mmCIF file of C-alpha atoms in Angstrom:
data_model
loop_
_atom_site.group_PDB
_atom_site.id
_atom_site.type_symbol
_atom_site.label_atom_id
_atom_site.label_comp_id
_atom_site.label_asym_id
_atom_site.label_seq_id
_atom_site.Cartn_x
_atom_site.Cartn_y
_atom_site.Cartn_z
ATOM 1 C CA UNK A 227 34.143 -3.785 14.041
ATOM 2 C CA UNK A 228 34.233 -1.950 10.526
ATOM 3 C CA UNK A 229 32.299 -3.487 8.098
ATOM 4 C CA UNK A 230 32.311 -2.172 4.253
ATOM 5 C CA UNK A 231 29.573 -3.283 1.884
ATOM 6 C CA UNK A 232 30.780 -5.793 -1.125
ATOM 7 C CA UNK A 233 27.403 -5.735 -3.073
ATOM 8 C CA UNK A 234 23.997 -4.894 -2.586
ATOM 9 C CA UNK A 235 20.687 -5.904 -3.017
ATOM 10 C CA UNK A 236 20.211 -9.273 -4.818
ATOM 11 C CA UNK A 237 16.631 -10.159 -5.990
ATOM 12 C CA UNK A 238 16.919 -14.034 -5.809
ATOM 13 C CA UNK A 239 13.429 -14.930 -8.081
ATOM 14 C CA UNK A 240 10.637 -12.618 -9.786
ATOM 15 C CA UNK A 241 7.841 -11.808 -7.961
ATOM 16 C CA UNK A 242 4.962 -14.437 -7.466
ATOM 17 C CA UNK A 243 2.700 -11.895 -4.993
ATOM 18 C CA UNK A 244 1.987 -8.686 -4.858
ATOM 19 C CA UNK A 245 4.866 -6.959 -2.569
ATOM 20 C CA UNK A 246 6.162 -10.325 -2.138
ATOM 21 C CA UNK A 247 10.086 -10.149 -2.982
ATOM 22 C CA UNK A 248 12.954 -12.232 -1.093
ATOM 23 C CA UNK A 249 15.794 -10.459 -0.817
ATOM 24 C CA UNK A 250 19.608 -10.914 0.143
ATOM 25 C CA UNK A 251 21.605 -8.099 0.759
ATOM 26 C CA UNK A 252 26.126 -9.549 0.641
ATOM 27 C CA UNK A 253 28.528 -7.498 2.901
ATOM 28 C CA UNK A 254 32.349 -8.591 4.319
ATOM 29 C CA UNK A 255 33.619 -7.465 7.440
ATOM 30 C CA UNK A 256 37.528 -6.939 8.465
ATOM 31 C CA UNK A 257 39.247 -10.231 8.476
ATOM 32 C CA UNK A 258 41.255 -9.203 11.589
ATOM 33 C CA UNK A 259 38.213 -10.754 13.657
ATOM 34 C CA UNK A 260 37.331 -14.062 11.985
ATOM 35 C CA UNK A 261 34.680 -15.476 14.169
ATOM 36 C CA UNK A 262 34.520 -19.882 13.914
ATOM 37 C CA UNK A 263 33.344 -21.421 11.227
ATOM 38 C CA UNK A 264 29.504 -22.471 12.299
ATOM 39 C CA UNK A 265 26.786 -20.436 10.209
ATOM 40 C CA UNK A 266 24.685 -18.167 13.082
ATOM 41 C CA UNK A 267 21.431 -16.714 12.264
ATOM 42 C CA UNK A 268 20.079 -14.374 14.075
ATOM 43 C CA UNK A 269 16.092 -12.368 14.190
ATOM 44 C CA UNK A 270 15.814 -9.044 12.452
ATOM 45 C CA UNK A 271 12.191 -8.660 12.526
ATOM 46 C CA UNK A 272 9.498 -9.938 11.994
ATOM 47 C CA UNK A 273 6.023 -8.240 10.612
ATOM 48 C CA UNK A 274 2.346 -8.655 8.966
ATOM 49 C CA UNK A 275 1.357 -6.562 5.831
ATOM 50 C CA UNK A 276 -0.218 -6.907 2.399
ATOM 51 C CA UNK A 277 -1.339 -10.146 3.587
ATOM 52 C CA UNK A 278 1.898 -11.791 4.161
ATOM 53 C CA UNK A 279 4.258 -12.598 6.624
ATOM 54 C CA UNK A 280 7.716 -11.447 6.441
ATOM 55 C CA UNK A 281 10.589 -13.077 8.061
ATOM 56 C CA UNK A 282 14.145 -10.980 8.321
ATOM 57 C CA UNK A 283 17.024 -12.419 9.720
ATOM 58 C CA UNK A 284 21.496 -12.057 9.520
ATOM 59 C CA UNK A 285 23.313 -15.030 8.596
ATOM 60 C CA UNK A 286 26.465 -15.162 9.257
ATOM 61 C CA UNK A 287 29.820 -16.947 8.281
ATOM 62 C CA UNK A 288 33.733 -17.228 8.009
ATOM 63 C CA UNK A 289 35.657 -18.889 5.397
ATOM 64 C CA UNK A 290 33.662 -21.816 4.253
ATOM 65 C CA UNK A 291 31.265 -21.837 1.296
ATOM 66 C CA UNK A 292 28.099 -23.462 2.272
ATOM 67 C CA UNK A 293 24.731 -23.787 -0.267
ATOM 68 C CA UNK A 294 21.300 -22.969 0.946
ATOM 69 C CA UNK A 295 18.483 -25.824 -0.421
ATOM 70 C CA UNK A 296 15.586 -24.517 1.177
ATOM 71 C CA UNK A 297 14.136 -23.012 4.161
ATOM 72 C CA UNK A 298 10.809 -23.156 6.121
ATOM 73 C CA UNK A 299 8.557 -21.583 8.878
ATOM 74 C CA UNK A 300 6.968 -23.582 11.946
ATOM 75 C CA UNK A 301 4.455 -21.547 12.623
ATOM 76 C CA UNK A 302 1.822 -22.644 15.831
ATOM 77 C CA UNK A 303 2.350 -26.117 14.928
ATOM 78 C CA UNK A 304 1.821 -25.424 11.605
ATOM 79 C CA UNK A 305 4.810 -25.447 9.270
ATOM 80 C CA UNK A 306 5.421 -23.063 6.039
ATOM 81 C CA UNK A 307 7.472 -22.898 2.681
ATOM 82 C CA UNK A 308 7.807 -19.254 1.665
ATOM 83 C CA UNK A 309 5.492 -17.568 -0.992
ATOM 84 C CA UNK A 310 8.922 -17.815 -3.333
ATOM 85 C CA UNK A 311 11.035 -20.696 -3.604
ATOM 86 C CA UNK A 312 14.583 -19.786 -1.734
ATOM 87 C CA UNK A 313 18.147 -21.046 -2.192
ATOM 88 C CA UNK A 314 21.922 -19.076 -1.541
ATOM 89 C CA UNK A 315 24.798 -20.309 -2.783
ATOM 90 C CA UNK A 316 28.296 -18.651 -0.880
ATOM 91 C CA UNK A 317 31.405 -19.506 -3.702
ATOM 92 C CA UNK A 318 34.669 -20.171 -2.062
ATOM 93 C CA UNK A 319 35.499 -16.768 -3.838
ATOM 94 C CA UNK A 320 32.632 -14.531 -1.410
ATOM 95 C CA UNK A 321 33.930 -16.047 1.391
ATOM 96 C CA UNK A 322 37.394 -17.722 1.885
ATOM 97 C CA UNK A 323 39.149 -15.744 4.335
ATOM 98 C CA UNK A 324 36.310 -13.526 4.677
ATOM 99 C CA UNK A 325 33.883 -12.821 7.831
ATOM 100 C CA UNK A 326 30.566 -12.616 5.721
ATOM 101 C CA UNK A 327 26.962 -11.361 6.903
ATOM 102 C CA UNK A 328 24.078 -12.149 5.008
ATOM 103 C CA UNK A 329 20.586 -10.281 5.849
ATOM 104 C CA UNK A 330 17.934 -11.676 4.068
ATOM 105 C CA UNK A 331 14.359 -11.094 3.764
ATOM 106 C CA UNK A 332 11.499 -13.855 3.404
ATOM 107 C CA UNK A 333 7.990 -13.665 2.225
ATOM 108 C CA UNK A 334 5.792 -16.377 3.921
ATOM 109 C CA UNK A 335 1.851 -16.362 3.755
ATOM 110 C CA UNK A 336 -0.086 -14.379 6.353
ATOM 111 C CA UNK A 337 -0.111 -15.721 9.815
ATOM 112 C CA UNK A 338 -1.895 -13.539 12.718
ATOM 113 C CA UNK A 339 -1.393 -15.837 16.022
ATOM 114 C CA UNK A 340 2.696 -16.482 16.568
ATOM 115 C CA UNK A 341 3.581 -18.377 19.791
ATOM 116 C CA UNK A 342 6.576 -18.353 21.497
ATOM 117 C CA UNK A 343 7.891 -21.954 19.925
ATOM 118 C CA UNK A 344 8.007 -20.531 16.209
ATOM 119 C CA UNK A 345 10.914 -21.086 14.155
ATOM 120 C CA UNK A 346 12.817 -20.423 11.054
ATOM 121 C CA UNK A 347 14.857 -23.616 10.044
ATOM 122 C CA UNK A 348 17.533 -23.253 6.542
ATOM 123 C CA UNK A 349 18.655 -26.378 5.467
ATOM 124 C CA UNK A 350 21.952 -26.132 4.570
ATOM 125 C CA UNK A 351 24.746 -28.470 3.294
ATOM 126 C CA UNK A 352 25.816 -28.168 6.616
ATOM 127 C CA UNK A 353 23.025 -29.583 8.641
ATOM 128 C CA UNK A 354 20.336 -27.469 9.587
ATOM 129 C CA UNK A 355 20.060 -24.001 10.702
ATOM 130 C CA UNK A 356 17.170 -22.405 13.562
ATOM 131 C CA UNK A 357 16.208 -19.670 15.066
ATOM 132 C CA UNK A 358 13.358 -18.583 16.778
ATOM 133 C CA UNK A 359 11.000 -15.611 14.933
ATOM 134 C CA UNK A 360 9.217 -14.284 17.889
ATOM 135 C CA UNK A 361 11.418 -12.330 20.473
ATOM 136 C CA UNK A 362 9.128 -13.902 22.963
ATOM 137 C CA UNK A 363 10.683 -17.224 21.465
ATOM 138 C CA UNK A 364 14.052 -15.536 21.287
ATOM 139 C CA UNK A 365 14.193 -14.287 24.983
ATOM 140 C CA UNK A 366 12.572 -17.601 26.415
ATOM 141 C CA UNK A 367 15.212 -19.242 24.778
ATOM 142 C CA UNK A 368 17.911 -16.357 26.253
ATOM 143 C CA UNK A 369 16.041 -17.203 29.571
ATOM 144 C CA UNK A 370 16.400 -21.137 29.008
ATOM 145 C CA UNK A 371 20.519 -20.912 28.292
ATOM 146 C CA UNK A 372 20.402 -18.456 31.178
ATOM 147 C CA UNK A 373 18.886 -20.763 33.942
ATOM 148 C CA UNK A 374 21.297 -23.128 32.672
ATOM 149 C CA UNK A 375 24.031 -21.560 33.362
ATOM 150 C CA UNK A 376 22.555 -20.325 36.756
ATOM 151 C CA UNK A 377 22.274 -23.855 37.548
ATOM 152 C CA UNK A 378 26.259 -24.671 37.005
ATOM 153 C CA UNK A 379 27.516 -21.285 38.644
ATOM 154 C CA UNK A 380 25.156 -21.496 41.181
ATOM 155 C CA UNK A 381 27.490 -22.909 43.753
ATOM 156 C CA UNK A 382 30.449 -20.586 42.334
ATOM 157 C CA UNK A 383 28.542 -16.955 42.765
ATOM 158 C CA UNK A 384 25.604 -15.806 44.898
ATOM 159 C CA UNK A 385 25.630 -12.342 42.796
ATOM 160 C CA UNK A 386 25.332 -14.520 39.678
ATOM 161 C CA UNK A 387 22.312 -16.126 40.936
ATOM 162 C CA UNK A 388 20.934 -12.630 41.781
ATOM 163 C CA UNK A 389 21.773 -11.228 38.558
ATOM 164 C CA UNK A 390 19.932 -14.033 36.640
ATOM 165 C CA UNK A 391 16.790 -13.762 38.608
ATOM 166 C CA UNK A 392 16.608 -10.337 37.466
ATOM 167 C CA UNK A 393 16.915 -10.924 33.892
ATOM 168 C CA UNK A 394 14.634 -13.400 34.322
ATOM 169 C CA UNK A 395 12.183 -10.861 35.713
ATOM 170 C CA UNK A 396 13.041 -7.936 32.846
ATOM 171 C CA UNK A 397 12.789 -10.729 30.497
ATOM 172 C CA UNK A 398 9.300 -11.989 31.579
ATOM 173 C CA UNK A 399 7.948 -8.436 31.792
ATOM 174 C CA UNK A 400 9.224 -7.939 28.120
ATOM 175 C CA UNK A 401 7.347 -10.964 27.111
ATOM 176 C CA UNK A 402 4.106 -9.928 28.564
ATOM 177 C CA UNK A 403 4.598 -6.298 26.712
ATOM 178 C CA UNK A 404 5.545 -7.750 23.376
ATOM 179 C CA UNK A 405 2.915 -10.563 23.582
ATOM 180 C CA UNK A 406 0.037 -8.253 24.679
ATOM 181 C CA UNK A 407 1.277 -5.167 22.316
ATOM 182 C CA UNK A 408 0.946 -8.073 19.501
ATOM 183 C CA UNK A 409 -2.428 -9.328 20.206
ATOM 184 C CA UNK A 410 -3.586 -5.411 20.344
ATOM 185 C CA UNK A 411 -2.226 -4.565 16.968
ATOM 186 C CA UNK A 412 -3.445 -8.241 15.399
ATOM 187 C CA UNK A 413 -7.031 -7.723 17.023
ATOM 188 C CA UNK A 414 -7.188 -4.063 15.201
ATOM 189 C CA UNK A 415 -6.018 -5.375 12.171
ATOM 190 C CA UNK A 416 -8.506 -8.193 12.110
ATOM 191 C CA UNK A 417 -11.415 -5.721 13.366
ATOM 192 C CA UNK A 418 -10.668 -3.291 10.442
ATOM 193 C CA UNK A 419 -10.973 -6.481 8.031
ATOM 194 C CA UNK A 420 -14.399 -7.267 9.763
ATOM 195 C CA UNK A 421 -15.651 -3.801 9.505
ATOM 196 C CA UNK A 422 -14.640 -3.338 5.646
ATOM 197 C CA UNK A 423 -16.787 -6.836 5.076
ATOM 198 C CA UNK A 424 -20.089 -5.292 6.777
ATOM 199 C CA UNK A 425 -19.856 -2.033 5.306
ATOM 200 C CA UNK A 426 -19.255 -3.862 1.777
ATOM 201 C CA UNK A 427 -22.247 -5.902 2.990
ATOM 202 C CA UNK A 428 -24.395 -2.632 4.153
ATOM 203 C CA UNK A 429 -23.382 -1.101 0.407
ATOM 204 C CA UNK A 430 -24.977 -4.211 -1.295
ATOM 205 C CA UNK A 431 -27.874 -4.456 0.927
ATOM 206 C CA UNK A 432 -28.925 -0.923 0.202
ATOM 207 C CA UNK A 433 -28.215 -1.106 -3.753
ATOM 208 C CA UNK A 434 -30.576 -4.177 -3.815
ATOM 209 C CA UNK A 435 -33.647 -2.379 -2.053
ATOM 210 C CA UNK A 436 -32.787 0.878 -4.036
ATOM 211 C CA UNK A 437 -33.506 -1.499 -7.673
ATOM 212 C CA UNK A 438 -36.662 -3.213 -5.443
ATOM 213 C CA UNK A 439 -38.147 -0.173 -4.866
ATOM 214 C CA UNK A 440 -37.463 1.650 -7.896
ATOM 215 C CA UNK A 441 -39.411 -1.417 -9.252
ATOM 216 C CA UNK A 442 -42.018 -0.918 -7.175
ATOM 217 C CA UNK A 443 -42.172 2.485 -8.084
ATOM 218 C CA UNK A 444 -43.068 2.654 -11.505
ATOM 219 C CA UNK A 445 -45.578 -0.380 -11.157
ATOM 220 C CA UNK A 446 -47.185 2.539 -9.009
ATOM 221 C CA UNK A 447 -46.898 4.652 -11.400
ATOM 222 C CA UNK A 448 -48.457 2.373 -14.037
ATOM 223 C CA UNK A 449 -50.572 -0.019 -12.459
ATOM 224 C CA UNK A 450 -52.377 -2.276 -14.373
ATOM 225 C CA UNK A 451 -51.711 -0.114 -17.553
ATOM 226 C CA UNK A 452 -47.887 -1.067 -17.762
ATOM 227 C CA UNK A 453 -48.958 -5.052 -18.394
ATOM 228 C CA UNK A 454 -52.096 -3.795 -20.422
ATOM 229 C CA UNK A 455 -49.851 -1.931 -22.703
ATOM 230 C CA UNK A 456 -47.205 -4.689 -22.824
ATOM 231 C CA UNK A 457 -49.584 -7.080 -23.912
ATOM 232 C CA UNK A 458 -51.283 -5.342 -26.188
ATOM 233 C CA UNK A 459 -48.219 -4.202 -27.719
ATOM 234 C CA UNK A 460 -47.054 -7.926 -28.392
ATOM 235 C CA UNK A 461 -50.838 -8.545 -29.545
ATOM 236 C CA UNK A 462 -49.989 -6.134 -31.575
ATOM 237 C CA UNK A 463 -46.200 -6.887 -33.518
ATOM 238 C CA UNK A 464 -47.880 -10.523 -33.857
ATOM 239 C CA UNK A 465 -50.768 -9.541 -35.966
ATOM 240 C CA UNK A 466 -49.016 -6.550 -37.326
ATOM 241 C CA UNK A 467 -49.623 -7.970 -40.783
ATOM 242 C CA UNK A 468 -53.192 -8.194 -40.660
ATOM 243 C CA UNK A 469 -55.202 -4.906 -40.867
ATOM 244 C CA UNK A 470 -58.584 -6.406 -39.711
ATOM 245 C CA UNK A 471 -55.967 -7.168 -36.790
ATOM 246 C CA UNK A 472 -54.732 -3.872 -36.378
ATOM 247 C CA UNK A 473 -58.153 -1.984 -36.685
ATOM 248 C CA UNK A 474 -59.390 -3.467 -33.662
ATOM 249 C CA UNK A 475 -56.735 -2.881 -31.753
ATOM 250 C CA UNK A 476 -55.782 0.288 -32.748
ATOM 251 C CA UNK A 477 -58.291 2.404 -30.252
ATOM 252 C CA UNK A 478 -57.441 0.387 -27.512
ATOM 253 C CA UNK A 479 -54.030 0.899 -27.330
ATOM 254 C CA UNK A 480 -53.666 4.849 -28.795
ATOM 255 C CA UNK A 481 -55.843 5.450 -25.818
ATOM 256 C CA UNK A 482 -53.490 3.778 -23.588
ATOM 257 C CA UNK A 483 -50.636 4.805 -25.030
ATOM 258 C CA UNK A 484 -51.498 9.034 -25.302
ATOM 259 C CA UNK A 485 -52.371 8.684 -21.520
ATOM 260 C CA UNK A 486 -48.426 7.242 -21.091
ATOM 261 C CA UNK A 487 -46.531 9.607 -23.576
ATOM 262 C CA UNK A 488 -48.344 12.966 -21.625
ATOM 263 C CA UNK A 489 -45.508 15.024 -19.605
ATOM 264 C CA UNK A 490 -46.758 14.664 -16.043
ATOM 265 C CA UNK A 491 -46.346 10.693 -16.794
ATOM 266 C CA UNK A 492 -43.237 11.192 -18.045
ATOM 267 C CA UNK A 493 -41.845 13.999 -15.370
ATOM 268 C CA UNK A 494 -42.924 11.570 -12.539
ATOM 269 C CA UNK A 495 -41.320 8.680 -14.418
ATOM 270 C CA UNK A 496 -38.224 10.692 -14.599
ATOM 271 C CA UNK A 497 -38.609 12.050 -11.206
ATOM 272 C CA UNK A 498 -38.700 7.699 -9.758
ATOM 273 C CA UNK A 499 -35.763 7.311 -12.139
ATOM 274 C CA UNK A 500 -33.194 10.127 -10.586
ATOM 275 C CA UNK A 501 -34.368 8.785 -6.905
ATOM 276 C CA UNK A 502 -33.566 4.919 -7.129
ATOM 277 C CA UNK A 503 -30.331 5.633 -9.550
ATOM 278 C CA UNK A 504 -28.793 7.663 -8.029
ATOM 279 C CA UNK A 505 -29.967 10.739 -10.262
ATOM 280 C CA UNK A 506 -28.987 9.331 -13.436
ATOM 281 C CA UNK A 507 -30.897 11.394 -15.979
ATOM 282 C CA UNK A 508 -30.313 14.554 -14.137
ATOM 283 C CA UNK A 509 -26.187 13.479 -14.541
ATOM 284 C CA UNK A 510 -26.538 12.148 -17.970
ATOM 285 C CA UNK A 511 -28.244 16.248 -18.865
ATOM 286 C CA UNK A 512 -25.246 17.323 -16.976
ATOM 287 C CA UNK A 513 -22.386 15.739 -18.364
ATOM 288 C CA UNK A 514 -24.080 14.990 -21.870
ATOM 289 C CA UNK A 515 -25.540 18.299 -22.389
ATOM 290 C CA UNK A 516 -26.041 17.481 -26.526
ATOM 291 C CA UNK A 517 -28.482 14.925 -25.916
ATOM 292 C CA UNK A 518 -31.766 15.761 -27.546
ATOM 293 C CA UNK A 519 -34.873 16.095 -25.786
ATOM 294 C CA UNK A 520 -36.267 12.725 -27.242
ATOM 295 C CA UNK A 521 -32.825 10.928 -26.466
ATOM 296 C CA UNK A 522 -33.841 11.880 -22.543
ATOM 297 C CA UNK A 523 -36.796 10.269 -22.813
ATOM 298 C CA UNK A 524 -35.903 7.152 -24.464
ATOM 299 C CA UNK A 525 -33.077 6.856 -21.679
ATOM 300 C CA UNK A 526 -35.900 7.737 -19.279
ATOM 301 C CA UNK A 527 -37.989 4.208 -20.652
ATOM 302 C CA UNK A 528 -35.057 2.200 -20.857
ATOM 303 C CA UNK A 529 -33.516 3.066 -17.127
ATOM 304 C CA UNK A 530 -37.199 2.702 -15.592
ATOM 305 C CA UNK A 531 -36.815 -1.328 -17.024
ATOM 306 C CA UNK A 532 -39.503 -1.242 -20.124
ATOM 307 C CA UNK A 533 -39.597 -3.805 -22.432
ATOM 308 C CA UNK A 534 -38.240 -2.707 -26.092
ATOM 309 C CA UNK A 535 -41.715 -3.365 -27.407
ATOM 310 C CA UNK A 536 -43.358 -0.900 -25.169
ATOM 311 C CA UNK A 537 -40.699 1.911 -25.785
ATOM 312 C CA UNK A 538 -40.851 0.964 -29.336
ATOM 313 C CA UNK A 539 -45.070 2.235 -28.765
ATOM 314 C CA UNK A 540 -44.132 5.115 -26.438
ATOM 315 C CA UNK A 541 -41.849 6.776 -28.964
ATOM 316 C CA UNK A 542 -43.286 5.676 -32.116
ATOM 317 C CA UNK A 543 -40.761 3.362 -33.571
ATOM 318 C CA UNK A 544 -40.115 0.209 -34.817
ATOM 319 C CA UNK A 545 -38.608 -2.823 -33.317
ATOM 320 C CA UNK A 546 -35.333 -2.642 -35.240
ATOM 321 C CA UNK A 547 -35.039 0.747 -35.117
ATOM 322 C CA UNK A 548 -35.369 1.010 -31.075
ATOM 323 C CA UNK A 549 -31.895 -1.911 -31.490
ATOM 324 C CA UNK A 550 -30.385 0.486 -33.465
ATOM 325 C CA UNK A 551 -30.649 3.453 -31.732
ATOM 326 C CA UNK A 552 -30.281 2.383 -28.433
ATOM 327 C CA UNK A 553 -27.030 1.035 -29.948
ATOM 328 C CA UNK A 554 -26.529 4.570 -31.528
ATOM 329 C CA UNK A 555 -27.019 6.082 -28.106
ATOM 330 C CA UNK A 556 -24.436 3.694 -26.200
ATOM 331 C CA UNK A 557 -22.187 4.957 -28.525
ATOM 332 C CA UNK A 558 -22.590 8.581 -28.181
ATOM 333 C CA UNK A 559 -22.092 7.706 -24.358
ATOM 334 C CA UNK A 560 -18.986 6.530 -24.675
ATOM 335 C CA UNK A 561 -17.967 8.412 -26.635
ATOM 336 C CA UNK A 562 -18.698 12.042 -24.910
ATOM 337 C CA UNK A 563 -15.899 13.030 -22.031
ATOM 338 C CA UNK A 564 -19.014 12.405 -19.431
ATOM 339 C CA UNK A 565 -17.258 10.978 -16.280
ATOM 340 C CA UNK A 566 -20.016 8.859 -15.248
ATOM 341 C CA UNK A 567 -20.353 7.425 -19.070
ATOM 342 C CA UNK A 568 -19.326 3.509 -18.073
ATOM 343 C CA UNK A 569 -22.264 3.601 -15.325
ATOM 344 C CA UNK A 570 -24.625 5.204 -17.571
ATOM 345 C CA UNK A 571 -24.397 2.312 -20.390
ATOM 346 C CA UNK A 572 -24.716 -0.744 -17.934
ATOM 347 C CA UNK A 573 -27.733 0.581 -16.529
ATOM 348 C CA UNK A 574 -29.442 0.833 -20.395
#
């Protein structure tokens, strides 16, 4: 039968998912062969991606207009509406004297276990619609109309009989094929999913004992000193308006503070730094190559986790000055063409 194509591709709603359109696609065949006027739907396909379901089937009709209200998906017991409201409407104009096809595509939410009772049911101003959406459902049903008929031509022809038995077999053996080749390609999918979780899992794992060490490292590195010198330092912006205050504190923390600010201190603070980050102050030299020598360091205090009061000591500033440059600095960041500038600024 010739069949010529009236219209196209009809997008029935906007999208509501991701990849998640229905679609109707309109075509006429010759009106020489006008088959009776029931509405027959009949299984595409049927498949499982972007984490949806997606039901295709042909609808077809002859001469009377007939109006879509909804349609649904019975699903292992479980029953469906799709992830976009759906409704056709066939005018007397599409399809008076006309043998029509519809093929029509349905978004449904992800299902990975189909058995072989599934259906597809459109309820239509002219009672309701079904068909099966497994071909396991679809040949059992075959097999079902065939035994059927075996049954009332049994007595009529013995090759009949013969004939049906070994459809029945074919049949069966196509059932176990489809049914195992979908459990095989649902397992995989769901292993994949499993294996993305652990390694996601793994990854976090790993960047949580990366910060615990790093933490540990540089109390190794400053012991006892690190908390002297933070204390001290707060001691130290509290009495700041007293000199009496500042006199006697003044020897106690220059001498703790020189033994800090020397390079080996500094080197092997910077040398902890590039090993739990991921060598983030060798990168930040790299890709920021006009950063001063001082800037290194200050990024160098604030990546190792200092408090602002003890960088404001190390490099010899004051409290509002260390907010404003370090504000200065994020700036500069993101401002440079340095790929890794975004990562750089959430770890100050």
């Amino acid at each position: 039968m010739k069949a010529y194509i009236i219209s196209i591709i009809i997008i029935l709603f906007c999208r509501f998912f991701t990849y998640s359109t229905n679609i109707v696609t309109y075509s006429v065949l010759d009106s020489d062969n006008i088959p009776d006027e029931r509405l027959i739907m009949e299984l595409n396909f049927l498949s499982n991606e972007n984490d949806r379901t997606r039901i295709s089937f042909t609808l077809k009709s002859a001469n009377t207009p007939f109006t879509i209200y909804d349609v649904k998906w019975k699903n292992d017991g479980n029953t469906y509406l799709p992830q976009e409201p759906f409704s056709l409407i066939a005018r007397s104009d599409e399809v008076d004297g006309k043998s029509t096809e519809w093929k029509i595509s349905i978004d449904f939410p992800f299902s990975s276990h189909f058995t072989y009772d599934d259906e597809l049911i459109l309820s239509t101003d002219r009672g309701e619609v079904r068909c099966y959406t497994t071909h396991a459902g679809e040949l059992l049903h075959k097999i079902d109309l065939l035994n059927k008929q075996y049954a009332e031509n049994l007595a009529e022809s013995k090759s009949k009989s013969n004939m049906a038995w070994i459809i029945l077999i074919v049949a069966l053996s196509i059932i176990l094929v489809a049914g195992c080749a979908a459990y095989l390609l649902v397992r995989r999918r769901l292993d994949l999913k499993r294996q993305k979780i652990e390694e996601l899992s793994i990854l976090i794992s790993d960047k949580s004992a990366i910060n615990e060490e790093l933490q540990r490292k540089v109390d190794d590195l400053y012991g006892t000193r690190l908390d002297t010198l933070n204390l001290l330092c707060g001691k130290y912006f509290e009495k700041s308006t007293s000199d009496k205050s500042k006199a006697t504190l003044c020897n106690d923390v220059e001498n703790l503070i020189l033994s800090l600010r020397d390079k080996d201190s500094v080197d092997k603070l910077t040398e902890i730094v590039n090993t739990y980050l991921d060598n983030i102050i060798d990168r930040v030299q790299g890709q920021i190559p006009e950063l001063s020598g001082k800037d290194i360091v200050f990024l160098t205090y604030l990546y190792a986790g200092l408090s602002p009061r003890a960088v404001c000591i190390l490099t010899d500033i004051r409290i509002k000055n260390f907010y404003n440059r370090r504000s200065r600095l994020k700036d500069r960041i993101l401002s440079s063409d340095a790929i890794d500038k975004d990562y750089f600024v959430s770890k100050m």
